Short mmCIF file of C-alpha atoms in Angstrom, two decimals:
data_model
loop_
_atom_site.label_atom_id
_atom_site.label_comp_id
_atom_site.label_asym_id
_atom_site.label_seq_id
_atom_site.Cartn_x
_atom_site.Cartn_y
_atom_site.Cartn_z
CA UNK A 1 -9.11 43.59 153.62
CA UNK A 2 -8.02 39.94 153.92
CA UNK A 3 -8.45 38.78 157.73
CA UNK A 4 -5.49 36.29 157.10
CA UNK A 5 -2.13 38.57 157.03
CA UNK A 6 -0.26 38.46 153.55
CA UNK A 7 3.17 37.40 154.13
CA UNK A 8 5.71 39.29 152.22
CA UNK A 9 9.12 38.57 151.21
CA UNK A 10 11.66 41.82 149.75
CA UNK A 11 15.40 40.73 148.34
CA UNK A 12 17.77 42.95 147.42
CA UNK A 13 19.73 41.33 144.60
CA UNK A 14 21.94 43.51 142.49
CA UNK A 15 20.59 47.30 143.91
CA UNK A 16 21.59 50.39 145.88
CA UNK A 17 18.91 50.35 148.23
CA UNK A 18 16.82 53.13 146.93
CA UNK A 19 14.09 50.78 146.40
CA UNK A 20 14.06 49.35 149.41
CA UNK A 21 13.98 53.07 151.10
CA UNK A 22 10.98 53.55 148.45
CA UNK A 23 8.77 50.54 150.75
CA UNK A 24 9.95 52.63 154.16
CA UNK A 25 9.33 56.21 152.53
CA UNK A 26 5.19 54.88 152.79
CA UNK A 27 6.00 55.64 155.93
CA UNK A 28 2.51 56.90 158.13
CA UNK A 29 0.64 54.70 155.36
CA UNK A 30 2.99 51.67 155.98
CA UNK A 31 1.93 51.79 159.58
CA UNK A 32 -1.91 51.49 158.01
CA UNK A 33 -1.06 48.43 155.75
CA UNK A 34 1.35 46.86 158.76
CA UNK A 35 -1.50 45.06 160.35
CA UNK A 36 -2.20 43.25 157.51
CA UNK A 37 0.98 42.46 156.11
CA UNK A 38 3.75 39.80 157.76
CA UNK A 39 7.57 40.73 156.72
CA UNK A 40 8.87 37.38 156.98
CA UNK A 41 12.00 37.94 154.92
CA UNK A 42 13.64 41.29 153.78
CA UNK A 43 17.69 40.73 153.49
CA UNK A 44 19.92 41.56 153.41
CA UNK A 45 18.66 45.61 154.41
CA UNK A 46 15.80 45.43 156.63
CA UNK A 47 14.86 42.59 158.65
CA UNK A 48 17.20 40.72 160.40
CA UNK A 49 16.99 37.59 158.77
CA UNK A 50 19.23 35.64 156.26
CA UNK A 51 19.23 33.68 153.09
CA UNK A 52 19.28 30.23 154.95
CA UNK A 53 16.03 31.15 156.59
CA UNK A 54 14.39 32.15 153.31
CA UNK A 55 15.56 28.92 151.80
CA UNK A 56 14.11 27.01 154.80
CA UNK A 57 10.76 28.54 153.94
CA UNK A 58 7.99 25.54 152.90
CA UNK A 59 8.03 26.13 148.43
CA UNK A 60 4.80 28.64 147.97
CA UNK A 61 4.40 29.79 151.49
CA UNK A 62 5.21 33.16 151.10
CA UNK A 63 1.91 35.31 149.33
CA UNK A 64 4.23 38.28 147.72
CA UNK A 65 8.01 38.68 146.98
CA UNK A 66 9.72 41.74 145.72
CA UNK A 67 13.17 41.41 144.04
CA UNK A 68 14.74 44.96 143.45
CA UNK A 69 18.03 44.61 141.54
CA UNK A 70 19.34 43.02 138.64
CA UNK A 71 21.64 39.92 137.87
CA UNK A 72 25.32 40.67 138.31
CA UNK A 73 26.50 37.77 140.71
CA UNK A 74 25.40 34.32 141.13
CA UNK A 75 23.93 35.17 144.82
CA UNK A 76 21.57 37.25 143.17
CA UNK A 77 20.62 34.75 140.37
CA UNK A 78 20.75 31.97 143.23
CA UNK A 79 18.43 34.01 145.66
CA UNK A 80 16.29 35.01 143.00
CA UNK A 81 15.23 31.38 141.90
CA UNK A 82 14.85 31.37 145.80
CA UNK A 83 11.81 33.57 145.84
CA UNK A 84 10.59 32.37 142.52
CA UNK A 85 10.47 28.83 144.81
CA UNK A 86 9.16 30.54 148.11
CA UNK A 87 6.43 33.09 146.71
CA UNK A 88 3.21 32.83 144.84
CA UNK A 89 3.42 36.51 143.16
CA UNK A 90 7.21 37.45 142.53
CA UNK A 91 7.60 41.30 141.05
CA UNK A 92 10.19 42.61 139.70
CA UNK A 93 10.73 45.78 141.54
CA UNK A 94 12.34 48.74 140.50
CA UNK A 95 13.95 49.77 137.36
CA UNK A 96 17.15 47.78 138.00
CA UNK A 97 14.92 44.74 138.27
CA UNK A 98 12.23 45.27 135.65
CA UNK A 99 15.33 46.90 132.27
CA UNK A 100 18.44 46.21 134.21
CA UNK A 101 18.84 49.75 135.64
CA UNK A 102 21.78 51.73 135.58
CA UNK A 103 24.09 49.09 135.93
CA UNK A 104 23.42 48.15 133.23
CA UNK A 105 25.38 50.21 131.23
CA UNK A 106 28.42 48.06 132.29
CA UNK A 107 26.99 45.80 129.34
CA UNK A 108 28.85 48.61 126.93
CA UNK A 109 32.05 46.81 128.71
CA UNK A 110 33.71 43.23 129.16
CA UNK A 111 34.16 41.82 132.18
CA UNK A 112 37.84 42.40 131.63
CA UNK A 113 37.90 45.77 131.30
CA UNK A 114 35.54 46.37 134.27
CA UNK A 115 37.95 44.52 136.40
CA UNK A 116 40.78 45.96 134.59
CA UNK A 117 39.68 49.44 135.57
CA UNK A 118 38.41 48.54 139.27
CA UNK A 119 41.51 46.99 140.42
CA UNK A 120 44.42 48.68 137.99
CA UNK A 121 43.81 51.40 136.32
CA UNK A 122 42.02 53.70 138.67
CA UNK A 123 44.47 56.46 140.40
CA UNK A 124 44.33 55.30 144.06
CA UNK A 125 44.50 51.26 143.26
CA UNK A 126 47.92 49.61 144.77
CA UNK A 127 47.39 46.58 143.69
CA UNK A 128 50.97 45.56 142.91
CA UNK A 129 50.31 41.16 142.79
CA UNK A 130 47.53 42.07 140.48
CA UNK A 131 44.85 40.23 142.18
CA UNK A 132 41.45 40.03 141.11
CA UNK A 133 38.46 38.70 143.07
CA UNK A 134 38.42 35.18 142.88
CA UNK A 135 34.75 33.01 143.46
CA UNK A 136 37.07 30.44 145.08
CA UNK A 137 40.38 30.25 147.29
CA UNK A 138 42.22 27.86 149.73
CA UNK A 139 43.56 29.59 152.24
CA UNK A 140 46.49 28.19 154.38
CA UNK A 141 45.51 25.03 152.91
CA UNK A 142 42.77 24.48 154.83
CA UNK A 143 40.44 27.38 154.76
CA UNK A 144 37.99 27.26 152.01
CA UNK A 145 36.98 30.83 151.28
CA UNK A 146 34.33 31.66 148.67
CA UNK A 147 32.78 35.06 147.16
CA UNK A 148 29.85 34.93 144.83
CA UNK A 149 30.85 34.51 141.07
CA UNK A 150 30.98 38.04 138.90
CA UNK A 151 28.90 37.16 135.65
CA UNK A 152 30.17 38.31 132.30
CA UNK A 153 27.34 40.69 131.96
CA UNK A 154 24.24 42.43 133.67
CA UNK A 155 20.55 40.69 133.30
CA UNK A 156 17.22 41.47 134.35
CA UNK A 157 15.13 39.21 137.28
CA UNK A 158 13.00 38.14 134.10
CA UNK A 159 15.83 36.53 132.09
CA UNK A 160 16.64 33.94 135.36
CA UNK A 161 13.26 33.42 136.63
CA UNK A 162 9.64 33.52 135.25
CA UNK A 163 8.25 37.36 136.87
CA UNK A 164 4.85 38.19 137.31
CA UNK A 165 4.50 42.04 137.50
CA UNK A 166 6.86 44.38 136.86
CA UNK A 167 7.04 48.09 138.72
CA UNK A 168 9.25 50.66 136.98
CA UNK A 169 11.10 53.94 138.56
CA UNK A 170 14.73 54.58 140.44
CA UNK A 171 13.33 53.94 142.49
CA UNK A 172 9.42 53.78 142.21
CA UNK A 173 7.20 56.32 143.85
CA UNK A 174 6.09 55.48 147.11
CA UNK A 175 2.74 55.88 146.05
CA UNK A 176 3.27 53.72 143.38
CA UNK A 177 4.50 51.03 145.76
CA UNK A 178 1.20 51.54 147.95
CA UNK A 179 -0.45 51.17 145.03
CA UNK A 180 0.57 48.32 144.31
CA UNK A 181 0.60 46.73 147.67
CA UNK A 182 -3.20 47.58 148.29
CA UNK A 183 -3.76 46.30 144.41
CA UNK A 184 -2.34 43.12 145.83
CA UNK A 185 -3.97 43.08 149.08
CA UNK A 186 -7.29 43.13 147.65
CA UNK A 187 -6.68 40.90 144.96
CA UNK A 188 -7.18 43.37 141.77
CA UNK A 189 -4.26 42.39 139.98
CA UNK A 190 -3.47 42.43 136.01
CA UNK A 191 -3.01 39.65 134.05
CA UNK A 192 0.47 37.87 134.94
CA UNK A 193 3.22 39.31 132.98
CA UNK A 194 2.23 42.94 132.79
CA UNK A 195 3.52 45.95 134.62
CA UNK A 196 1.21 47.62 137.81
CA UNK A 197 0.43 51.04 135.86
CA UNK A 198 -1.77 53.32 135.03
CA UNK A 199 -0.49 53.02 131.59
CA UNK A 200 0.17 56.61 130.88
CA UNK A 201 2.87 58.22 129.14
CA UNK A 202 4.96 61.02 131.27
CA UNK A 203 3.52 63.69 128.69
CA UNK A 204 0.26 62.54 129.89
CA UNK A 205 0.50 64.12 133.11
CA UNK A 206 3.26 66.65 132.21
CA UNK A 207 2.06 69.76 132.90
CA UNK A 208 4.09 71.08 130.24
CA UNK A 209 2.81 69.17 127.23
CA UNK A 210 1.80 71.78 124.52
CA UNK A 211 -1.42 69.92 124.24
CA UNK A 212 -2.24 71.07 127.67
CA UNK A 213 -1.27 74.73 127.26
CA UNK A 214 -2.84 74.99 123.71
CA UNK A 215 0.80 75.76 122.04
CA UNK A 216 1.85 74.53 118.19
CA UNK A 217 4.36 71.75 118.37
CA UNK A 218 6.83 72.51 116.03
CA UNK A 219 10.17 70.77 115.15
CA UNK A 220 13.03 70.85 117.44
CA UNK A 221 15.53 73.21 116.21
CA UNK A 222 18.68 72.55 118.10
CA UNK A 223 19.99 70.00 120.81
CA UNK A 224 20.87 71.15 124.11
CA UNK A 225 22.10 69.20 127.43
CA UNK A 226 21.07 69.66 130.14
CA UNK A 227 23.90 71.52 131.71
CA UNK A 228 23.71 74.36 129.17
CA UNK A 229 21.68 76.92 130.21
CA UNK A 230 18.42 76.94 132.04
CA UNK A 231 15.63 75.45 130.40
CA UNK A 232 11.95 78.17 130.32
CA UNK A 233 10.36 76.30 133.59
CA UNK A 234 6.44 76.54 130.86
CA UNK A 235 7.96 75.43 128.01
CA UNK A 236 7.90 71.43 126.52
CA UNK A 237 11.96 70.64 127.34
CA UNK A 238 12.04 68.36 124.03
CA UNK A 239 10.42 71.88 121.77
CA UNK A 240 12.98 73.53 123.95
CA UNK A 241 15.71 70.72 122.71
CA UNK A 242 16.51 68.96 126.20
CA UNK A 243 16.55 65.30 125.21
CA UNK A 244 13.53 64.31 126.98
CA UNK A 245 12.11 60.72 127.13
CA UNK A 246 8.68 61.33 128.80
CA UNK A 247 7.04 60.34 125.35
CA UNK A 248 7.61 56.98 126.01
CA UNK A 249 8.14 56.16 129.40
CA UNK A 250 5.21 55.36 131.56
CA UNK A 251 4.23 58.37 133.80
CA UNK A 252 3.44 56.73 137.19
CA UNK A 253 5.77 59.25 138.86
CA UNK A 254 3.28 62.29 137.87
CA UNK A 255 6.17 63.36 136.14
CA UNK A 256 8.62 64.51 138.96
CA UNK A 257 11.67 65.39 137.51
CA UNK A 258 10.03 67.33 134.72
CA UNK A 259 8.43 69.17 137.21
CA UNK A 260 11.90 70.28 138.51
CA UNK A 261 13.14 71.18 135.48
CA UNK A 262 15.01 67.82 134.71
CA UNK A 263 14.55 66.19 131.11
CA UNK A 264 12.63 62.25 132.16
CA UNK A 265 15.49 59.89 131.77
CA UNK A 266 13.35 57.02 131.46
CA UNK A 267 13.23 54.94 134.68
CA UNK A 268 9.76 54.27 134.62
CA UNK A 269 9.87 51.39 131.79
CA UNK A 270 7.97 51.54 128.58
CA UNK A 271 4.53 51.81 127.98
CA UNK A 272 2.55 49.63 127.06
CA UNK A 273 3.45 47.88 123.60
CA UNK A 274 6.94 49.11 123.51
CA UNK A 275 9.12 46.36 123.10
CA UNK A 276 12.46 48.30 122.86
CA UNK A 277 12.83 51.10 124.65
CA UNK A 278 15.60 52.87 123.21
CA UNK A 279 14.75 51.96 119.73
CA UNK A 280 11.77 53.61 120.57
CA UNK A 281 13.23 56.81 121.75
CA UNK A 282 15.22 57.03 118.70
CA UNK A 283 12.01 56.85 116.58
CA UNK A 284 10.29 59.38 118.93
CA UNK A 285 13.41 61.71 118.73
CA UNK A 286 15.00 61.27 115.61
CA UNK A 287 11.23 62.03 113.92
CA UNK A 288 10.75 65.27 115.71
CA UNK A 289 14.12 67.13 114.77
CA UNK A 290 14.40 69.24 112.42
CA UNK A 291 17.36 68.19 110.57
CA UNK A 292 19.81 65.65 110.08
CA UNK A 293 22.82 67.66 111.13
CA UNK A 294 21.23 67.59 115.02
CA UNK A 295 21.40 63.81 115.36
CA UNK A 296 25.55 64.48 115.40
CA UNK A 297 25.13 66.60 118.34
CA UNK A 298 23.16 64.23 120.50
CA UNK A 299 25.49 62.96 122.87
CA UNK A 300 26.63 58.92 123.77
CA UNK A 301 22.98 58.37 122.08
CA UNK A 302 23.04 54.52 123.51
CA UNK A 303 23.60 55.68 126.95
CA UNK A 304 21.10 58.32 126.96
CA UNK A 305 18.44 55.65 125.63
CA UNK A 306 19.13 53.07 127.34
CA UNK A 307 20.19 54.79 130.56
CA UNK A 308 17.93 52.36 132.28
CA UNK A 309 16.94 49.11 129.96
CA UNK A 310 20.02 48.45 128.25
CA UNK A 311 20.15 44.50 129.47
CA UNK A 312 16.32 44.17 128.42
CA UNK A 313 16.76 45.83 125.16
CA UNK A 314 16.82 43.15 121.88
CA UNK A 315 20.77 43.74 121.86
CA UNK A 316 21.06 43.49 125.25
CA UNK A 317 24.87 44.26 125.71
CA UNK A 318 27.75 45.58 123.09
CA UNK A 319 28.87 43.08 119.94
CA UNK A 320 32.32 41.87 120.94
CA UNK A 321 34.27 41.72 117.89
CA UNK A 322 35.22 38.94 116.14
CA UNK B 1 34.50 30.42 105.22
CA UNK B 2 33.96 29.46 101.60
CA UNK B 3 30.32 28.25 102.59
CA UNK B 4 29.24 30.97 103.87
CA UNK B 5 26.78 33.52 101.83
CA UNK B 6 25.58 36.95 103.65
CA UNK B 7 21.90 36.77 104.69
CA UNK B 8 20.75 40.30 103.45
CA UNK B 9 17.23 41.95 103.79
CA UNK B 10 16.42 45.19 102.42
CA UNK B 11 13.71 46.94 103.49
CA UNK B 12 12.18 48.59 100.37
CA UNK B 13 9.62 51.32 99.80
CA UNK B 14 6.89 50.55 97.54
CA UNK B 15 6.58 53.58 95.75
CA UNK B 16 10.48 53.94 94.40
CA UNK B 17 12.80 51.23 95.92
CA UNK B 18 10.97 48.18 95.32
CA UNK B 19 9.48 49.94 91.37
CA UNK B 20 13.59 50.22 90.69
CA UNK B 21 13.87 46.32 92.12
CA UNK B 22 11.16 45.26 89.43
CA UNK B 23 12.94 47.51 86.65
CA UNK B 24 16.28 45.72 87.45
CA UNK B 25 14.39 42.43 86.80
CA UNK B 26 12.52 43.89 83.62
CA UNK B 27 15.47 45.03 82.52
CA UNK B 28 17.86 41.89 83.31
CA UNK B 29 20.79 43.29 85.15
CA UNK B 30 22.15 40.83 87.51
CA UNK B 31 22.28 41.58 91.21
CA UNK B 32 23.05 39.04 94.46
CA UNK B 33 20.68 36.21 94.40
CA UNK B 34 21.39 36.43 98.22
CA UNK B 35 18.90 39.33 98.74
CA UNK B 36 15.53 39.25 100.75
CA UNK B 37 13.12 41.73 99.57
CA UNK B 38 10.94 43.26 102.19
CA UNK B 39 8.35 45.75 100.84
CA UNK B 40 7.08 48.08 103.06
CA UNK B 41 5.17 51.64 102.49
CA UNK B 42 7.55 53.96 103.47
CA UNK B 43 11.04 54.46 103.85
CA UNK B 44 9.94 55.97 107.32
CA UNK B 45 8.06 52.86 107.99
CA UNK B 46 11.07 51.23 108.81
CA UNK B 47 11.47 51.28 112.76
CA UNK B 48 14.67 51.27 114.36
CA UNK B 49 13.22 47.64 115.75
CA UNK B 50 12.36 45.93 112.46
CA UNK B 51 16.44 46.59 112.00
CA UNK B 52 17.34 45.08 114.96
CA UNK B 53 15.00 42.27 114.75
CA UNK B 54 16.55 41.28 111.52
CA UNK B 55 20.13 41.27 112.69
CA UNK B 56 18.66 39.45 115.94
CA UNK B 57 17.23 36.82 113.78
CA UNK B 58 20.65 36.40 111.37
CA UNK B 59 21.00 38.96 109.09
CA UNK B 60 24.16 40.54 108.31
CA UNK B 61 23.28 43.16 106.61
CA UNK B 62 20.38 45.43 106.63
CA UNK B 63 20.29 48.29 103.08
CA UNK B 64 16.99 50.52 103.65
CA UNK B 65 15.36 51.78 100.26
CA UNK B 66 13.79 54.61 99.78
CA UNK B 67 12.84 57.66 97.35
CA UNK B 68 14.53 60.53 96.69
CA UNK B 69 14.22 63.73 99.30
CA UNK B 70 11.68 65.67 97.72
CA UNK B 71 9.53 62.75 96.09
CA UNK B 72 8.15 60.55 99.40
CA UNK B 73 4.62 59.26 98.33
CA UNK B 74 3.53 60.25 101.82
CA UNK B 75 5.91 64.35 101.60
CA UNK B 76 8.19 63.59 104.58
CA UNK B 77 8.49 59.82 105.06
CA UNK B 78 11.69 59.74 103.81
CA UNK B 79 12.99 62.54 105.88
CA UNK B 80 11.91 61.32 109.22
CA UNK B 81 13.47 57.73 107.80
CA UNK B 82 17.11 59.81 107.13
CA UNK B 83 16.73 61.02 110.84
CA UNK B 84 16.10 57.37 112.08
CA UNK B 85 18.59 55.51 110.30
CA UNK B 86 21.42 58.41 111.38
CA UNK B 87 20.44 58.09 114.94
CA UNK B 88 20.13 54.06 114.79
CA UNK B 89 23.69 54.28 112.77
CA UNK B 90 25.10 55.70 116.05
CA UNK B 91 23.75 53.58 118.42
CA UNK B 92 24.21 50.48 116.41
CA UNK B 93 28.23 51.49 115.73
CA UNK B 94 28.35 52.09 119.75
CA UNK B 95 27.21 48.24 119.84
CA UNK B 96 29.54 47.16 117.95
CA UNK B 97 27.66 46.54 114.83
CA UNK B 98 30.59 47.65 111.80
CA UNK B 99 28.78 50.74 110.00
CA UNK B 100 28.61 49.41 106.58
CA UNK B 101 26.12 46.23 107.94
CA UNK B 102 23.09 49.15 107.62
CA UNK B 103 22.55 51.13 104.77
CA UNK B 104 20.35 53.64 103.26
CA UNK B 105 19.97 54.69 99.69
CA UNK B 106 17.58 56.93 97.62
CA UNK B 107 16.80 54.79 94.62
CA UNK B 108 13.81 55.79 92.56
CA UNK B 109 11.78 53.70 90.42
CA UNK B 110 13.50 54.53 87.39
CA UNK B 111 16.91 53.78 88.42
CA UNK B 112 16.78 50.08 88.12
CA UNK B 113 20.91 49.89 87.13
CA UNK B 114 21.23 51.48 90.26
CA UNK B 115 19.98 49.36 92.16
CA UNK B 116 21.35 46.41 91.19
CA UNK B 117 24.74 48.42 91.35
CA UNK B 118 23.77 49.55 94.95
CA UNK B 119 23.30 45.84 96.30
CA UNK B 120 26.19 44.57 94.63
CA UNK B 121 28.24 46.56 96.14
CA UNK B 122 26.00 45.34 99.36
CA UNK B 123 26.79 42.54 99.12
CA UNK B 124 30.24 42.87 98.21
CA UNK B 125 31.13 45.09 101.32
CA UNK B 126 29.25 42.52 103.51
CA UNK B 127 31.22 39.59 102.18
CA UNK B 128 34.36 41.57 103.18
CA UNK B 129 33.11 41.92 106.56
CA UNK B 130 32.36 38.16 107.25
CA UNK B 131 29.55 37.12 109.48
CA UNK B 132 27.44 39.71 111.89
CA UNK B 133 28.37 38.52 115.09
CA UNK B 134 24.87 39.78 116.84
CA UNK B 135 22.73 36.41 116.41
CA UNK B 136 24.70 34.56 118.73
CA UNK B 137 23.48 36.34 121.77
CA UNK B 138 24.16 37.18 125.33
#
């Protein structure tokens, strides 16, 4: 590998932290790539270090940057134009960074009623002055006290700043971080824009896919979820009526949760040439049932397809009306 | 809001929609001159994203044509497109999108009245509704 150490850069912007546990779950491996890599900014999880020194960074000095998280608050759309500034490769990281993740369901909702639920409605809120975070206030005349703006709605890293690869999961495999490091490490990269796959479906490596077990797909007969009953641990989930998204979603994972018995969700992003991926699902789903009277029973359809890619989908968030 | 005239596509099939569009001409009923004509194969051609796309781009209203169950060119095209349009109809009502902005008819080729009944009323129920809000964005 390179003699000269690649200097990475990891922000959290709007994330849990899974994704950042996904880099540290390498683990033995990590020690392997450590010599050649240089952590000179992870915030605000890992590293001890903090936005100012990121933003004192010469532009272009840093060789990777990985934003997990989406858009929510103007620190993360701030610190994301940041690393855009600071890095030479910048990939969005994650589901939540890549779709918009699971937060992104709040784009069903206003910012009104999100705050109107958060800080009134809920059983154990007192909040009898009805305050509501505020980006700005003076206290005691003199202190001026800030907190980071709460945008209207959630966005992904690509709709604030120009991304070069994309990595899907919640959060991504840490093989298929490795994977991507070394990729990066030794220069084999895709063309910009694209995401670091293998560019297989889920039913491509599903071990259950009738194709692999010589079985005759036939239409789905009835809709289940995934709390009734116990699905045949051989048997396709969608033939057996579990609401399955592997079709579509790219099968970097090897297809875990399948594997486990759980229907795929969808974190890993679409593959390639999708450009919607819950308008996809519903062609993949709706074409495979076996009669119009089972579309009623699949439930909160927009939630189930866009569990994970609601903000990237061509709607993008719920039609306020007029 | 006297200007304003509904942008409406409707996504015909070739072998009984868009036949019953050409009757309706032959024949001379009058339908909206507001109408844009998009011809495609199938009924089930029709993805869930050529829909969206349409709205995206300033429709406000989106009718789907297609033949009757039982006479698809292609057996089940339009049977997979009922399935899609249901499923889309839910997703597009959780939204926001009012219900009556996407429809779905059988109209054969023979049933060129029909058809110019079917997108007057289109037209009709769309002018009620005003404009589709979803062009304007995020």
């Amino acid at each position: 590998m390179a003699d000269k150490k690649l200097r990475l850069a990891v922000l959290m912007a709007g994330a849990c932290g899974g994704c950042d546990m996904a880099i540290v779950d390498i683990s033995e491996t990590l020690v392997d790539v450590l010599p050649s890599l240089e952590v000179v900014f992870w915030a605000p999880t890992v590293a001890d270090v903090k936005y100012k020194d990121l933003e004192a960074m010469p532009d272009k000095s840093v060789d990777v940057g990985l934003i997990s998280g989406m858009i929510r608050l103007d620190e993360h759309e701030h610190m994301s134009k940041v690393m855009r500034a600071k890095c030479n490769v910048v990939v969005a990281y994650g589901a939540c960074a890549a779709m918009g993740g699971i937060p992104g369901m709040a784009n069903m909702h206003t910012k009104e009623d999100i705050f109107q639920t958060a800080y009134f409605d809920t059983f154990s809120t007192d909040n009898p002055d009805g305050i509501t975070p505020q980006p700005h206030y003076l206290m005691d005349g003199k202190y001026d006290l800030t907190l980071p703006e709460f945008y209207p709605y959630v966005r992904p890293i690509q709709s604030v700043i120009d991304v070069d690869y994309f990595i899907g999961g919640c959060p991504p495999h840490h093989s298929v971080v490795l994977n991507a490091l070394v990729a990066i490490l030794k220069g084999e990269l895709p063309p910009k824009g694209s995401w670091i796959t293998n560019g297989k479906a889920v039913c491509d490596v599903c071990p259950r896919n009738p194709r692999n077990t010589d079985e005759k797909r036939e239409l789905v007969k009835e809709v289940r979820r995934t709390i009734e009953g116990d699905p045949d641990e051989n048997k396709c989930l969608l033939q057996q009526g579990y609401m399955c998204l592997g079709p579509i979603t790219q099968g970097d994972c090897g297809a875990l949760c399948t594997k486990v018995n759980i229907p795929c969700a969808g974190c890993g992003g679409p593959i390639p040439g999708v450009k919607d991926f819950g308008l996809r699902a519903i062609s993949a789903i709706a074409s495979i049932l076996d009669n119009e009277e089972l579309v009623e029973q699949i439930p909160s359809p927009v939630k189930l397809f866009y569990r994970y890619s609601l903000p990237s989908s061509m709607l993008g968030k719920k039609v306020k009306k007029a | 809001m006297s200007e304003w005239t509904p942008n409406l596509i409707v996504f015909a099939c070739n072998w009984c929609t868009y036949q019953g569009a050409d009757l309706a001409g032959s024949l001379r009923y009058d339908y909206p001159a507001n109408i844009k004509i998009i011809r495609v194969p199938c009924s089930g051609r029709v993805e869930p994203e050529f829909v969206v796309e349409a709205f995206k781009r300033g429709a406000d209203g989106v009718f789907i044509g297609g033949c009757h169950p039982g006479d698809c060119h292609y057996k089940e095209g339009n049977y997979k497109a009922i399935r899609r349009f249901d499923l889309l109809k839910r997703i597009l009502i959780d939204m926001g999108i009012e219900k009556e902005r996407f429809q779905l008819e059988w109209i054969s080729g023979s049933e060129g009245k029909r058809f110019a009944e079917a997108m007057t009323t289109f037209e009709k129920n769309i002018r009620e509704l005003g404009p589709c809000r979803v062009k304007e964005g995020v």
